[in-house]
PDB file of N, CA, C and O in Angstrom:
ATOM      1  N   PRO A 780     101.266 122.724  57.806  1.00 71.00           N
ATOM      2  CA  PRO A 780     102.062 121.586  58.262  1.00 71.00           C
ATOM      3  C   PRO A 780     101.776 120.351  57.423  1.00 71.00           C
ATOM      4  O   PRO A 780     100.662 120.166  56.942  1.00 71.00           O
ATOM      5  N   GLU A 781     102.760 119.549  57.277  1.00 85.00           N
ATOM      6  CA  GLU A 781     102.604 118.314  56.517  1.00 85.00           C
ATOM      7  C   GLU A 781     101.989 117.235  57.393  1.00 85.00           C
ATOM      8  O   GLU A 781     101.970 117.357  58.630  1.00 85.00           O
ATOM      9  N   ALA A 782     101.523 116.178  56.745  1.00 86.00           N
ATOM     10  CA  ALA A 782     100.837 115.102  57.458  1.00 86.00           C
ATOM     11  C   ALA A 782     101.716 114.477  58.537  1.00 86.00           C
ATOM     12  O   ALA A 782     101.223 114.158  59.626  1.00 86.00           O
ATOM     13  N   ASP A 783     103.008 114.305  58.269  1.00 92.00           N
ATOM     14  CA  ASP A 783     103.867 113.695  59.283  1.00 92.00           C
ATOM     15  C   ASP A 783     104.033 114.598  60.497  1.00 92.00           C
ATOM     16  O   ASP A 783     104.136 114.128  61.631  1.00 92.00           O
ATOM     17  N   THR A 784     104.016 115.901  60.282  1.00 93.00           N
ATOM     18  CA  THR A 784     104.093 116.844  61.404  1.00 93.00           C
ATOM     19  C   THR A 784     102.837 116.750  62.263  1.00 93.00           C
ATOM     20  O   THR A 784     102.917 116.713  63.493  1.00 93.00           O
ATOM     21  N   LEU A 785     101.686 116.695  61.616  1.00 94.00           N
ATOM     22  CA  LEU A 785     100.426 116.561  62.348  1.00 94.00           C
ATOM     23  C   LEU A 785     100.404 115.260  63.139  1.00 94.00           C
ATOM     24  O   LEU A 785      99.950 115.227  64.287  1.00 94.00           O
ATOM     25  N   ALA A 786     100.883 114.201  62.525  1.00 94.00           N
ATOM     26  CA  ALA A 786     100.912 112.900  63.202  1.00 94.00           C
ATOM     27  C   ALA A 786     101.822 112.942  64.424  1.00 94.00           C
ATOM     28  O   ALA A 786     101.465 112.416  65.491  1.00 94.00           O
ATOM     29  N   ARG A 787     102.985 113.576  64.291  1.00 95.00           N
ATOM     30  CA  ARG A 787     103.906 113.670  65.428  1.00 95.00           C
ATOM     31  C   ARG A 787     103.300 114.521  66.554  1.00 95.00           C
ATOM     32  O   ARG A 787     103.458 114.204  67.733  1.00 95.00           O
ATOM     33  N   MET A 788     102.614 115.584  66.181  1.00 94.00           N
ATOM     34  CA  MET A 788     101.963 116.418  67.193  1.00 94.00           C
ATOM     35  C   MET A 788     100.883 115.617  67.920  1.00 94.00           C
ATOM     36  O   MET A 788     100.778 115.672  69.152  1.00 94.00           O
ATOM     37  N   ALA A 789     100.081 114.877  67.178  1.00 95.00           N
ATOM     38  CA  ALA A 789      99.012 114.070  67.778  1.00 95.00           C
ATOM     39  C   ALA A 789      99.606 113.001  68.690  1.00 95.00           C
ATOM     40  O   ALA A 789      99.075 112.733  69.779  1.00 95.00           O
ATOM     41  N   GLU A 790     100.696 112.392  68.267  1.00 96.00           N
ATOM     42  CA  GLU A 790     101.361 111.374  69.088  1.00 96.00           C
ATOM     43  C   GLU A 790     101.878 111.982  70.392  1.00 96.00           C
ATOM     44  O   GLU A 790     101.802 111.361  71.454  1.00 96.00           O
ATOM     45  N   ALA A 791     102.413 113.196  70.313  1.00 94.00           N
ATOM     46  CA  ALA A 791     102.927 113.854  71.514  1.00 94.00           C
ATOM     47  C   ALA A 791     101.803 114.150  72.505  1.00 94.00           C
ATOM     48  O   ALA A 791     101.959 113.932  73.716  1.00 94.00           O
ATOM     49  N   VAL A 792     100.666 114.616  72.005  1.00 93.00           N
ATOM     50  CA  VAL A 792      99.530 114.884  72.885  1.00 93.00           C
ATOM     51  C   VAL A 792      99.036 113.582  73.505  1.00 93.00           C
ATOM     52  O   VAL A 792      98.769 113.510  74.712  1.00 93.00           O
ATOM     53  N   ALA A 793      98.947 112.538  72.699  1.00 94.00           N
ATOM     54  CA  ALA A 793      98.502 111.233  73.205  1.00 94.00           C
ATOM     55  C   ALA A 793      99.472 110.694  74.260  1.00 94.00           C
ATOM     56  O   ALA A 793      99.034 110.177  75.298  1.00 94.00           O
ATOM     57  N   ALA A 794     100.759 110.816  74.022  1.00 94.00           N
ATOM     58  CA  ALA A 794     101.756 110.345  74.984  1.00 94.00           C
ATOM     59  C   ALA A 794     101.646 111.114  76.298  1.00 94.00           C
ATOM     60  O   ALA A 794     101.764 110.523  77.385  1.00 94.00           O
ATOM     61  N   HIS A 795     101.391 112.401  76.208  1.00 92.00           N
ATOM     62  CA  HIS A 795     101.217 113.223  77.408  1.00 92.00           C
ATOM     63  C   HIS A 795     100.007 112.741  78.193  1.00 92.00           C
ATOM     64  O   HIS A 795     100.079 112.587  79.419  1.00 92.00           O
ATOM     65  N   ARG A 796      98.930 112.467  77.490  1.00 91.00           N
ATOM     66  CA  ARG A 796      97.701 112.002  78.161  1.00 91.00           C
ATOM     67  C   ARG A 796      97.888 110.622  78.775  1.00 91.00           C
ATOM     68  O   ARG A 796      97.302 110.321  79.820  1.00 91.00           O
ATOM     69  N   GLU A 797      98.694 109.779  78.134  1.00 93.00           N
ATOM     70  CA  GLU A 797      98.919 108.424  78.647  1.00 93.00           C
ATOM     71  C   GLU A 797      99.608 108.427  80.006  1.00 93.00           C
ATOM     72  O   GLU A 797      99.531 107.446  80.738  1.00 93.00           O
ATOM     73  N   THR A 798     100.262 109.514  80.345  1.00 94.00           N
ATOM     74  CA  THR A 798     100.891 109.621  81.659  1.00 94.00           C
ATOM     75  C   THR A 798      99.859 109.870  82.746  1.00 94.00           C
ATOM     76  O   THR A 798     100.184 109.837  83.924  1.00 94.00           O
ATOM     77  N   GLY A 799      98.634 110.128  82.336  1.00 90.00           N
ATOM     78  CA  GLY A 799      97.573 110.440  83.283  1.00 90.00           C
ATOM     79  C   GLY A 799      97.380 111.937  83.454  1.00 90.00           C
ATOM     80  O   GLY A 799      96.512 112.373  84.201  1.00 90.00           O
ATOM     81  N   ALA A 800      98.196 112.701  82.763  1.00 86.00           N
ATOM     82  CA  ALA A 800      98.119 114.155  82.870  1.00 86.00           C
ATOM     83  C   ALA A 800      96.854 114.680  82.202  1.00 86.00           C
ATOM     84  O   ALA A 800      96.450 114.186  81.158  1.00 86.00           O
ATOM     85  N   GLU A 801      96.252 115.652  82.837  1.00 84.00           N
ATOM     86  CA  GLU A 801      95.137 116.367  82.231  1.00 84.00           C
ATOM     87  C   GLU A 801      95.451 117.851  82.131  1.00 84.00           C
ATOM     88  O   GLU A 801      94.918 118.543  81.286  1.00 84.00           O
ATOM     89  N   ILE A 802      96.334 118.326  82.988  1.00 84.00           N
ATOM     90  CA  ILE A 802      96.718 119.738  82.975  1.00 84.00           C
ATOM     91  C   ILE A 802      97.492 120.011  81.688  1.00 84.00           C
ATOM     92  O   ILE A 802      98.432 119.304  81.341  1.00 84.00           O
ATOM     93  N   GLY A 803      97.064 121.014  80.976  1.00 87.00           N
ATOM     94  CA  GLY A 803      97.749 121.403  79.749  1.00 87.00           C
ATOM     95  C   GLY A 803      97.289 120.688  78.494  1.00 87.00           C
ATOM     96  O   GLY A 803      97.619 121.115  77.392  1.00 87.00           O
ATOM     97  N   VAL A 804      96.542 119.602  78.632  1.00 91.00           N
ATOM     98  CA  VAL A 804      96.127 118.843  77.450  1.00 91.00           C
ATOM     99  C   VAL A 804      95.274 119.705  76.529  1.00 91.00           C
ATOM    100  O   VAL A 804      95.482 119.722  75.315  1.00 91.00           O
ATOM    101  N   ALA A 805      94.324 120.441  77.086  1.00 92.00           N
ATOM    102  CA  ALA A 805      93.463 121.287  76.250  1.00 92.00           C
ATOM    103  C   ALA A 805      94.298 122.347  75.517  1.00 92.00           C
ATOM    104  O   ALA A 805      94.017 122.666  74.360  1.00 92.00           O
ATOM    105  N   PHE A 806      95.317 122.868  76.184  1.00 91.00           N
ATOM    106  CA  PHE A 806      96.214 123.830  75.558  1.00 91.00           C
ATOM    107  C   PHE A 806      96.924 123.203  74.364  1.00 91.00           C
ATOM    108  O   PHE A 806      96.969 123.779  73.273  1.00 91.00           O
ATOM    109  N   PHE A 807      97.459 122.000  74.540  1.00 93.00           N
ATOM    110  CA  PHE A 807      98.146 121.306  73.452  1.00 93.00           C
ATOM    111  C   PHE A 807      97.168 120.975  72.324  1.00 93.00           C
ATOM    112  O   PHE A 807      97.507 121.065  71.138  1.00 93.00           O
ATOM    113  N   GLN A 808      95.953 120.573  72.698  1.00 95.00           N
ATOM    114  CA  GLN A 808      94.949 120.256  71.681  1.00 95.00           C
ATOM    115  C   GLN A 808      94.588 121.489  70.869  1.00 95.00           C
ATOM    116  O   GLN A 808      94.312 121.384  69.670  1.00 95.00           O
ATOM    117  N   THR A 809      94.598 122.660  71.499  1.00 94.00           N
ATOM    118  CA  THR A 809      94.303 123.894  70.786  1.00 94.00           C
ATOM    119  C   THR A 809      95.321 124.133  69.676  1.00 94.00           C
ATOM    120  O   THR A 809      94.970 124.474  68.552  1.00 94.00           O
ATOM    121  N   TYR A 810      96.592 123.928  69.996  1.00 94.00           N
ATOM    122  CA  TYR A 810      97.634 124.093  68.984  1.00 94.00           C
ATOM    123  C   TYR A 810      97.540 123.025  67.902  1.00 94.00           C
ATOM    124  O   TYR A 810      97.755 123.299  66.719  1.00 94.00           O
ATOM    125  N   LEU A 811      97.220 121.798  68.301  1.00 95.00           N
ATOM    126  CA  LEU A 811      97.065 120.725  67.319  1.00 95.00           C
ATOM    127  C   LEU A 811      95.895 121.024  66.385  1.00 95.00           C
ATOM    128  O   LEU A 811      96.007 120.852  65.165  1.00 95.00           O
ATOM    129  N   ALA A 812      94.803 121.497  66.924  1.00 96.00           N
ATOM    130  CA  ALA A 812      93.636 121.837  66.105  1.00 96.00           C
ATOM    131  C   ALA A 812      93.963 122.966  65.134  1.00 96.00           C
ATOM    132  O   ALA A 812      93.569 122.929  63.966  1.00 96.00           O
ATOM    133  N   ASP A 813      94.717 123.949  65.603  1.00 95.00           N
ATOM    134  CA  ASP A 813      95.100 125.049  64.724  1.00 95.00           C
ATOM    135  C   ASP A 813      96.017 124.566  63.605  1.00 95.00           C
ATOM    136  O   ASP A 813      95.905 125.021  62.464  1.00 95.00           O
ATOM    137  N   ALA A 814      96.898 123.637  63.912  1.00 96.00           N
ATOM    138  CA  ALA A 814      97.769 123.071  62.872  1.00 96.00           C
ATOM    139  C   ALA A 814      96.934 122.351  61.819  1.00 96.00           C
ATOM    140  O   ALA A 814      97.214 122.439  60.620  1.00 96.00           O
ATOM    141  N   HIS A 815      95.894 121.638  62.251  1.00 96.00           N
ATOM    142  CA  HIS A 815      94.997 120.984  61.300  1.00 96.00           C
ATOM    143  C   HIS A 815      94.288 122.023  60.429  1.00 96.00           C
ATOM    144  O   HIS A 815      94.157 121.841  59.222  1.00 96.00           O
ATOM    145  N   ARG A 816      93.853 123.112  61.060  1.00 96.00           N
ATOM    146  CA  ARG A 816      93.188 124.178  60.294  1.00 96.00           C
ATOM    147  C   ARG A 816      94.123 124.721  59.228  1.00 96.00           C
ATOM    148  O   ARG A 816      93.736 124.870  58.072  1.00 96.00           O
ATOM    149  N   ARG A 817      95.367 124.998  59.600  1.00 95.00           N
ATOM    150  CA  ARG A 817      96.330 125.553  58.641  1.00 95.00           C
ATOM    151  C   ARG A 817      96.650 124.570  57.522  1.00 95.00           C
ATOM    152  O   ARG A 817      97.011 124.986  56.421  1.00 95.00           O
ATOM    153  N   ALA A 818      96.477 123.277  57.809  1.00 95.00           N
ATOM    154  CA  ALA A 818      96.716 122.257  56.794  1.00 95.00           C
ATOM    155  C   ALA A 818      95.471 121.995  55.943  1.00 95.00           C
ATOM    156  O   ALA A 818      95.485 121.142  55.064  1.00 95.00           O
ATOM    157  N   GLY A 819      94.389 122.736  56.214  1.00 96.00           N
ATOM    158  CA  GLY A 819      93.159 122.554  55.457  1.00 96.00           C
ATOM    159  C   GLY A 819      92.302 121.416  55.962  1.00 96.00           C
ATOM    160  O   GLY A 819      91.354 121.004  55.301  1.00 96.00           O
ATOM    161  N   ARG A 820      92.595 120.922  57.142  1.00 95.00           N
ATOM    162  CA  ARG A 820      91.851 119.806  57.736  1.00 95.00           C
ATOM    163  C   ARG A 820      90.942 120.343  58.848  1.00 95.00           C
ATOM    164  O   ARG A 820      91.078 119.992  60.021  1.00 95.00           O
ATOM    165  N   VAL A 821      90.025 121.179  58.440  1.00 96.00           N
ATOM    166  CA  VAL A 821      89.175 121.890  59.390  1.00 96.00           C
ATOM    167  C   VAL A 821      88.328 120.932  60.217  1.00 96.00           C
ATOM    168  O   VAL A 821      88.210 121.102  61.440  1.00 96.00           O
ATOM    169  N   ASP A 822      87.743 119.932  59.603  1.00 97.00           N
ATOM    170  CA  ASP A 822      86.889 118.997  60.336  1.00 97.00           C
ATOM    171  C   ASP A 822      87.662 118.284  61.445  1.00 97.00           C
ATOM    172  O   ASP A 822      87.160 118.134  62.561  1.00 97.00           O
ATOM    173  N   GLU A 823      88.886 117.857  61.144  1.00 96.00           N
ATOM    174  CA  GLU A 823      89.705 117.200  62.156  1.00 96.00           C
ATOM    175  C   GLU A 823      90.019 118.168  63.299  1.00 96.00           C
ATOM    176  O   GLU A 823      89.981 117.805  64.472  1.00 96.00           O
ATOM    177  N   GLY A 824      90.324 119.413  62.937  1.00 96.00           N
ATOM    178  CA  GLY A 824      90.604 120.417  63.950  1.00 96.00           C
ATOM    179  C   GLY A 824      89.419 120.667  64.855  1.00 96.00           C
ATOM    180  O   GLY A 824      89.565 120.793  66.074  1.00 96.00           O
ATOM    181  N   LEU A 825      88.228 120.731  64.275  1.00 96.00           N
ATOM    182  CA  LEU A 825      87.024 120.944  65.081  1.00 96.00           C
ATOM    183  C   LEU A 825      86.755 119.767  66.012  1.00 96.00           C
ATOM    184  O   LEU A 825      86.315 119.962  67.151  1.00 96.00           O
ATOM    185  N   THR A 826      87.028 118.570  65.547  1.00 96.00           N
ATOM    186  CA  THR A 826      86.868 117.386  66.388  1.00 96.00           C
ATOM    187  C   THR A 826      87.805 117.459  67.589  1.00 96.00           C
ATOM    188  O   THR A 826      87.411 117.170  68.724  1.00 96.00           O
ATOM    189  N   ILE A 827      89.037 117.867  67.351  1.00 96.00           N
ATOM    190  CA  ILE A 827      90.015 118.011  68.435  1.00 96.00           C
ATOM    191  C   ILE A 827      89.553 119.081  69.419  1.00 96.00           C
ATOM    192  O   ILE A 827      89.663 118.912  70.640  1.00 96.00           O
ATOM    193  N   MET A 828      89.012 120.180  68.904  1.00 95.00           N
ATOM    194  CA  MET A 828      88.533 121.235  69.788  1.00 95.00           C
ATOM    195  C   MET A 828      87.343 120.770  70.615  1.00 95.00           C
ATOM    196  O   MET A 828      87.227 121.130  71.798  1.00 95.00           O
ATOM    197  N   ASP A 829      86.461 119.982  70.025  1.00 95.00           N
ATOM    198  CA  ASP A 829      85.345 119.419  70.795  1.00 95.00           C
ATOM    199  C   ASP A 829      85.872 118.586  71.960  1.00 95.00           C
ATOM    200  O   ASP A 829      85.369 118.675  73.085  1.00 95.00           O
ATOM    201  N   GLU A 830      86.913 117.784  71.692  1.00 94.00           N
ATOM    202  CA  GLU A 830      87.513 116.968  72.747  1.00 94.00           C
ATOM    203  C   GLU A 830      88.121 117.853  73.829  1.00 94.00           C
ATOM    204  O   GLU A 830      87.993 117.561  75.024  1.00 94.00           O
ATOM    205  N   ALA A 831      88.795 118.921  73.420  1.00 93.00           N
ATOM    206  CA  ALA A 831      89.421 119.827  74.389  1.00 93.00           C
ATOM    207  C   ALA A 831      88.358 120.465  75.282  1.00 93.00           C
ATOM    208  O   ALA A 831      88.528 120.531  76.511  1.00 93.00           O
ATOM    209  N   LEU A 832      87.277 120.925  74.695  1.00 94.00           N
ATOM    210  CA  LEU A 832      86.214 121.566  75.478  1.00 94.00           C
ATOM    211  C   LEU A 832      85.531 120.577  76.412  1.00 94.00           C
ATOM    212  O   LEU A 832      85.164 120.929  77.542  1.00 94.00           O
ATOM    213  N   LYS A 833      85.374 119.331  75.974  1.00 93.00           N
ATOM    214  CA  LYS A 833      84.804 118.306  76.849  1.00 93.00           C
ATOM    215  C   LYS A 833      85.727 118.044  78.030  1.00 93.00           C
ATOM    216  O   LYS A 833      85.281 117.917  79.173  1.00 93.00           O
ATOM    217  N   LEU A 834      87.032 117.959  77.754  1.00 90.00           N
ATOM    218  CA  LEU A 834      87.994 117.725  78.822  1.00 90.00           C
ATOM    219  C   LEU A 834      87.955 118.867  79.835  1.00 90.00           C
ATOM    220  O   LEU A 834      87.972 118.646  81.045  1.00 90.00           O
ATOM    221  N   ILE A 835      87.874 120.082  79.349  1.00 91.00           N
ATOM    222  CA  ILE A 835      87.804 121.249  80.229  1.00 91.00           C
ATOM    223  C   ILE A 835      86.569 121.171  81.122  1.00 91.00           C
ATOM    224  O   ILE A 835      86.638 121.430  82.322  1.00 91.00           O
ATOM    225  N   SER A 836      85.448 120.779  80.539  1.00 92.00           N
ATOM    226  CA  SER A 836      84.218 120.720  81.339  1.00 92.00           C
ATOM    227  C   SER A 836      84.250 119.577  82.351  1.00 92.00           C
ATOM    228  O   SER A 836      83.669 119.694  83.426  1.00 92.00           O
ATOM    229  N   VAL A 837      84.956 118.504  82.021  1.00 90.00           N
ATOM    230  CA  VAL A 837      85.028 117.360  82.930  1.00 90.00           C
ATOM    231  C   VAL A 837      85.990 117.610  84.086  1.00 90.00           C
ATOM    232  O   VAL A 837      85.665 117.354  85.238  1.00 90.00           O
ATOM    233  N   ASN A 838      87.182 118.129  83.766  1.00 84.00           N
ATOM    234  CA  ASN A 838      88.180 118.268  84.832  1.00 84.00           C
ATOM    235  C   ASN A 838      88.145 119.631  85.523  1.00 84.00           C
ATOM    236  O   ASN A 838      88.808 119.832  86.531  1.00 84.00           O
ATOM    237  N   GLY A 839      87.401 120.572  84.971  1.00 83.00           N
ATOM    238  CA  GLY A 839      87.257 121.869  85.605  1.00 83.00           C
ATOM    239  C   GLY A 839      88.473 122.778  85.498  1.00 83.00           C
ATOM    240  O   GLY A 839      88.489 123.867  86.049  1.00 83.00           O
ATOM    241  N   ASN A 840      89.490 122.333  84.780  1.00 83.00           N
ATOM    242  CA  ASN A 840      90.692 123.145  84.595  1.00 83.00           C
ATOM    243  C   ASN A 840      90.430 124.118  83.450  1.00 83.00           C
ATOM    244  O   ASN A 840      90.608 123.810  82.294  1.00 83.00           O
ATOM    245  N   ARG A 841      90.009 125.300  83.794  1.00 85.00           N
ATOM    246  CA  ARG A 841      89.558 126.274  82.808  1.00 85.00           C
ATOM    247  C   ARG A 841      90.630 127.276  82.388  1.00 85.00           C
ATOM    248  O   ARG A 841      90.348 128.249  81.717  1.00 85.00           O
ATOM    249  N   TYR A 842      91.868 127.013  82.758  1.00 83.00           N
ATOM    250  CA  TYR A 842      92.948 127.947  82.487  1.00 83.00           C
ATOM    251  C   TYR A 842      93.088 128.255  80.988  1.00 83.00           C
ATOM    252  O   TYR A 842      93.347 129.382  80.600  1.00 83.00           O
ATOM    253  N   HIS A 843      92.892 127.244  80.146  1.00 81.00           N
ATOM    254  CA  HIS A 843      93.052 127.432  78.697  1.00 81.00           C
ATOM    255  C   HIS A 843      91.721 127.438  77.958  1.00 81.00           C
ATOM    256  O   HIS A 843      91.682 127.323  76.741  1.00 81.00           O
ATOM    257  N   GLU A 844      90.635 127.618  78.677  1.00 86.00           N
ATOM    258  CA  GLU A 844      89.320 127.593  78.045  1.00 86.00           C
ATOM    259  C   GLU A 844      89.172 128.715  77.017  1.00 86.00           C
ATOM    260  O   GLU A 844      88.624 128.496  75.933  1.00 86.00           O
ATOM    261  N   ALA A 845      89.671 129.890  77.321  1.00 87.00           N
ATOM    262  CA  ALA A 845      89.574 131.007  76.363  1.00 87.00           C
ATOM    263  C   ALA A 845      90.312 130.666  75.076  1.00 87.00           C
ATOM    264  O   ALA A 845      89.821 130.963  73.988  1.00 87.00           O
ATOM    265  N   ASP A 846      91.480 130.033  75.181  1.00 82.00           N
ATOM    266  CA  ASP A 846      92.224 129.625  73.994  1.00 82.00           C
ATOM    267  C   ASP A 846      91.411 128.630  73.162  1.00 82.00           C
ATOM    268  O   ASP A 846      91.430 128.668  71.942  1.00 82.00           O
ATOM    269  N   ALA A 847      90.728 127.750  73.849  1.00 83.00           N
ATOM    270  CA  ALA A 847      89.953 126.718  73.162  1.00 83.00           C
ATOM    271  C   ALA A 847      88.784 127.318  72.374  1.00 83.00           C
ATOM    272  O   ALA A 847      88.422 126.834  71.316  1.00 83.00           O
ATOM    273  N   HIS A 848      88.229 128.401  72.902  1.00 84.00           N
ATOM    274  CA  HIS A 848      87.124 129.042  72.197  1.00 84.00           C
ATOM    275  C   HIS A 848      87.651 129.885  71.061  1.00 84.00           C
ATOM    276  O   HIS A 848      87.071 130.053  70.049  1.00 84.00           O
TER     277      HIS A 848
END
């Protein structure tokens, strides 16, 4: 993915979170992290995954935990 695609994906996840939603955020972050990996931005992807795993541990919504790992 190109940089503008990654930016739009990140903006969409941020906009979703701004609504106060936590359900599904880790799932979206998993896809965003994978897009970073495919773009060769592994460090950024790992940072996003760390955030997803922290969110899962805080809110207890473990539905997408396997995807995150």
